PDB file of C-alpha atoms in Angstrom:
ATOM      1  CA  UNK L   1     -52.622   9.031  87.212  1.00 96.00           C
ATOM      2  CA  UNK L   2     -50.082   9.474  84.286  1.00 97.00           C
ATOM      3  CA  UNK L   3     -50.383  10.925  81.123  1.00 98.00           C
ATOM      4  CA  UNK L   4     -47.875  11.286  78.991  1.00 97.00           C
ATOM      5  CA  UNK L   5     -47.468  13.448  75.915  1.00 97.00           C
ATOM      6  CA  UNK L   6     -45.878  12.704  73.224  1.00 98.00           C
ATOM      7  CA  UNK L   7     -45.119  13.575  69.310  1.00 98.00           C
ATOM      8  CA  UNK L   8     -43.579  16.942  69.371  1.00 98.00           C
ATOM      9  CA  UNK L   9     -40.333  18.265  67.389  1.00 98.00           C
ATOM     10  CA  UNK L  10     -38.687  20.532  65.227  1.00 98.00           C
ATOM     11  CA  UNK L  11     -41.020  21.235  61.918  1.00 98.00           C
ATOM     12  CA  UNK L  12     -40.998  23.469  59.233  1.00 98.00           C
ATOM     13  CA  UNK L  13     -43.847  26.609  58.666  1.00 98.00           C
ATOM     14  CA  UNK L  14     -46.524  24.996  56.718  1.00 98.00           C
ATOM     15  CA  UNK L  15     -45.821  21.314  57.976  1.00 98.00           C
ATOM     16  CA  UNK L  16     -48.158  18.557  59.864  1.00 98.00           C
ATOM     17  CA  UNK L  17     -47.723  16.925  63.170  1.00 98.00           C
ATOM     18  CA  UNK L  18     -49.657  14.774  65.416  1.00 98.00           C
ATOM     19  CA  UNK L  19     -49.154  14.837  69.146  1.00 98.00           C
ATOM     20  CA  UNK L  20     -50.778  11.855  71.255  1.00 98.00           C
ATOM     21  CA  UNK L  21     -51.290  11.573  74.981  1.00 98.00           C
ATOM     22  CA  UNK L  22     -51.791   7.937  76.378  1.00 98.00           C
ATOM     23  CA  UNK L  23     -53.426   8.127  80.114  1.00 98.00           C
ATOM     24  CA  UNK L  24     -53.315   5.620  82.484  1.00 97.00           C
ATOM     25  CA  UNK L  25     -54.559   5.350  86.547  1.00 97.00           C
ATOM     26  CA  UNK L  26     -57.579   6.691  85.298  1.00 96.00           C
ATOM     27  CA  UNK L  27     -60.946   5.680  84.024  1.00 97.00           C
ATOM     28  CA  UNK L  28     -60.085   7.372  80.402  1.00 97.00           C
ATOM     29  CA  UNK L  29     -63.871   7.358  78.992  1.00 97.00           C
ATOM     30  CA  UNK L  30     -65.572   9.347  82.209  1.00 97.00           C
ATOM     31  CA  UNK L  31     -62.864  12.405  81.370  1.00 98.00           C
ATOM     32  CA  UNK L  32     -62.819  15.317  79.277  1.00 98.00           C
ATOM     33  CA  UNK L  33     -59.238  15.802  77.522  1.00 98.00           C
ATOM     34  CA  UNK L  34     -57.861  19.339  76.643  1.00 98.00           C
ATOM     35  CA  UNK L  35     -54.852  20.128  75.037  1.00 98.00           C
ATOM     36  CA  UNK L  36     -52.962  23.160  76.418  1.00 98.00           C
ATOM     37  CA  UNK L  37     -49.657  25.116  75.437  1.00 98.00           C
ATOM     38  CA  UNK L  38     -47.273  27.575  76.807  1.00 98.00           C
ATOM     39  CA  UNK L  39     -45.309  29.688  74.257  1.00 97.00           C
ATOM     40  CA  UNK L  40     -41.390  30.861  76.181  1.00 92.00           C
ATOM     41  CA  UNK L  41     -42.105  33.879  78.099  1.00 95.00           C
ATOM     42  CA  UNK L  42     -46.018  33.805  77.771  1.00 97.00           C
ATOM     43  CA  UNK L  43     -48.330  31.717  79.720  1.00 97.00           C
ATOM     44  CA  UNK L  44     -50.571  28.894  79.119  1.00 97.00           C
ATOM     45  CA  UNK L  45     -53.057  28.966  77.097  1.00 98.00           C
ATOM     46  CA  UNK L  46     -56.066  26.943  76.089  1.00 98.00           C
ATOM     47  CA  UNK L  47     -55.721  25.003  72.392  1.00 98.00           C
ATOM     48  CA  UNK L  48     -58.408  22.695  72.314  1.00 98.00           C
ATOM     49  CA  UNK L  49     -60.512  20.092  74.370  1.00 98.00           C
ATOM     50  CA  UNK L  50     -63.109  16.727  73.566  1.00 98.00           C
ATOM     51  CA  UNK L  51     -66.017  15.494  75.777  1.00 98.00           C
ATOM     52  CA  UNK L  52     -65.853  12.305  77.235  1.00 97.00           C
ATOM     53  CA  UNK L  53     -67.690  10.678  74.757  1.00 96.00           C
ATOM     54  CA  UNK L  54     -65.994  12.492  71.789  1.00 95.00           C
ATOM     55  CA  UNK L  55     -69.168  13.500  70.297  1.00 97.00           C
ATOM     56  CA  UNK L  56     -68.329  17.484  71.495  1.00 98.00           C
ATOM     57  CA  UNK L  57     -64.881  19.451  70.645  1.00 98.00           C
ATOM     58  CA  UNK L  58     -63.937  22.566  71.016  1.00 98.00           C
ATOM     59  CA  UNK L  59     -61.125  25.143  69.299  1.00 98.00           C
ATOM     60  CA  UNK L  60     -59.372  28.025  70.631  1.00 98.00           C
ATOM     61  CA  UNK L  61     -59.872  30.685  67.762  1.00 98.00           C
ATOM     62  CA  UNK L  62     -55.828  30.668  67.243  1.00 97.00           C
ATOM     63  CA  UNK L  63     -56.228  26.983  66.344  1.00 98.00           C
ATOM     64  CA  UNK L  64     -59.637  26.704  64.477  1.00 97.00           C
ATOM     65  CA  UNK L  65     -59.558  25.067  61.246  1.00 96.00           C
ATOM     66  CA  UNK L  66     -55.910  23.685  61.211  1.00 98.00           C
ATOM     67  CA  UNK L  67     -55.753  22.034  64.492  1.00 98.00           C
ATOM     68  CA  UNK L  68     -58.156  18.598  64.902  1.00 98.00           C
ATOM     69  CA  UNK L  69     -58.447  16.541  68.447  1.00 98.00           C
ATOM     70  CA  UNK L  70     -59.740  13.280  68.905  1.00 98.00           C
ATOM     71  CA  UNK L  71     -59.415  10.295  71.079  1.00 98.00           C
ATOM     72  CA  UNK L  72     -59.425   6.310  71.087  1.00 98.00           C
ATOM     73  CA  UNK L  73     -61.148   5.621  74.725  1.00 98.00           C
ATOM     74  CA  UNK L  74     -59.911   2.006  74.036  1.00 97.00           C
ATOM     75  CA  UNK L  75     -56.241   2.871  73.508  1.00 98.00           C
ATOM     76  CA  UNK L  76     -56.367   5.603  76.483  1.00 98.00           C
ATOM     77  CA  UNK L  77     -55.358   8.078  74.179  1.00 98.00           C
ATOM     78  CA  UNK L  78     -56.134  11.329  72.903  1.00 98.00           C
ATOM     79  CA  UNK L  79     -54.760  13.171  70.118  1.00 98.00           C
ATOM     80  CA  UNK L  80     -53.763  16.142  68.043  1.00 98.00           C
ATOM     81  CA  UNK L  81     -53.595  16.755  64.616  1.00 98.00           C
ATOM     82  CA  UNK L  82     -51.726  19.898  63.959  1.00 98.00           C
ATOM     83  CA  UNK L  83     -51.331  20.989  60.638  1.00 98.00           C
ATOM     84  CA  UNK L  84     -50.143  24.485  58.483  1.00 98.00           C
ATOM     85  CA  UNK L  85     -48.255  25.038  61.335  1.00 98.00           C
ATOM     86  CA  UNK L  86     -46.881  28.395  62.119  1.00 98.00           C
ATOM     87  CA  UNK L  87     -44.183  29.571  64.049  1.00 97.00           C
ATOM     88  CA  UNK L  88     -46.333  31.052  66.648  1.00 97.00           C
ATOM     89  CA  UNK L  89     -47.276  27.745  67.083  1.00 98.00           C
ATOM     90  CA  UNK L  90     -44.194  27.025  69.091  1.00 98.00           C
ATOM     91  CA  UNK L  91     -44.760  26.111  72.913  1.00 98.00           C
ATOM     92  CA  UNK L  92     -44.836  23.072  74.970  1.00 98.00           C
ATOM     93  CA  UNK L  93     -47.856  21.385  74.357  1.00 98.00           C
ATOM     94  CA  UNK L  94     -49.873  19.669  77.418  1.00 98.00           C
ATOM     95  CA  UNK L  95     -53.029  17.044  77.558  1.00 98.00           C
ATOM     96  CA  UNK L  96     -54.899  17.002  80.429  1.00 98.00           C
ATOM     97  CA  UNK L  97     -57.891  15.030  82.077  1.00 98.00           C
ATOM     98  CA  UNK L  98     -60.793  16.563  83.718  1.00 98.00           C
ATOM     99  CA  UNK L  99     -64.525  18.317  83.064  1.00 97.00           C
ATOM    100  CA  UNK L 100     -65.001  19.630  79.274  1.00 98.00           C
ATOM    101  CA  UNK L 101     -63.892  22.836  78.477  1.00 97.00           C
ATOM    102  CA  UNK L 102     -61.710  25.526  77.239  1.00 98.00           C
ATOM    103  CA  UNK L 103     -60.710  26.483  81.096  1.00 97.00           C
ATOM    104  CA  UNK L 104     -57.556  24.921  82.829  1.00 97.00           C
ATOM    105  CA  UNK L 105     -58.976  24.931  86.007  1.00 98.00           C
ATOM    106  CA  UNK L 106     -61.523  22.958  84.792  1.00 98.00           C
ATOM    107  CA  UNK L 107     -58.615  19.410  84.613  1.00 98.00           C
ATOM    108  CA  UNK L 108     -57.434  18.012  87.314  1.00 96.00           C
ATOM    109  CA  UNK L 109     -54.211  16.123  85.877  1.00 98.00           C
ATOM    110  CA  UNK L 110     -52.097  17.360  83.898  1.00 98.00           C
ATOM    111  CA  UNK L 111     -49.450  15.741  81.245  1.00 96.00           C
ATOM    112  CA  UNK L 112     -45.868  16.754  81.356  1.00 93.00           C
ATOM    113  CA  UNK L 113     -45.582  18.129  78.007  1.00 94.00           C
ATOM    114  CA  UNK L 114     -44.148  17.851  74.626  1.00 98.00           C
ATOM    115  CA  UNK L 115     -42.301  20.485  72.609  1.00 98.00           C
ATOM    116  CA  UNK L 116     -43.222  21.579  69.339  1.00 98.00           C
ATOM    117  CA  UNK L 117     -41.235  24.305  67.600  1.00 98.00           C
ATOM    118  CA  UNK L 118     -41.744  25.335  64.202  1.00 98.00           C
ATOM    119  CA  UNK L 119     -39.569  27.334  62.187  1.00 97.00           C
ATOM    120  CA  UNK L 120     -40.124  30.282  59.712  1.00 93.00           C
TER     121      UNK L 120
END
């Protein structure tokens, strides 16, 4: 199983930015996707996650209203739309595949991660 995060960089306070994951190994539709992130020195945390189907999503508080996820089960792929970013949006930003929810232990693979940092 790979999945493999992608989209990050270097944006401005205020600024938009979509990050995708593309899985693959894995039947893509029978998974729940969750995005996670770890800030330097803090640890993960929970951003957002999408039901198998799509038809159920879910925000961390942090993220509500500016942050939108979605997927394309025939491209393998789900996404993040990020937008009015802040800089304490800045982490490493990972997908991961398993069982719908706002827990980590609740996916059982996990991307490798793409950096976002926004500046003030």
């Amino acid at each position: 199983v790979q999945l493999q995060a992608s989209g990050g960089g270097l944006v401005q306070a205020g600024d938009s930015l979509r990050l995708s994951c593309a899985a693959s190994g894995l039947t893509f539709s029978n998974y729940g996707m969750g995005w996670f992130r770890q800030a330097p020195g803090k640890e993960r945390e929970y951003v957002a996650a999408i039901s198998w189907s799509g038809n159920s999503e879910n925000y961390a508080d942090s993220v509500k209203d500016r942050f939108t996820i979605s997927r394309d089960n025939a491209k393998n792929t789900v996404y993040l739309q990020m937008s009015s970013l802040k800089p304490d949006d800045t982490a490493v930003y990972y997908c991961a595949a398993g069982t719908y929810g706002s827990s980590s232990s609740l996916y059982h693979y996990w991307g490798q991660g793409t950096l976002v940092t926004v500046s003030s």
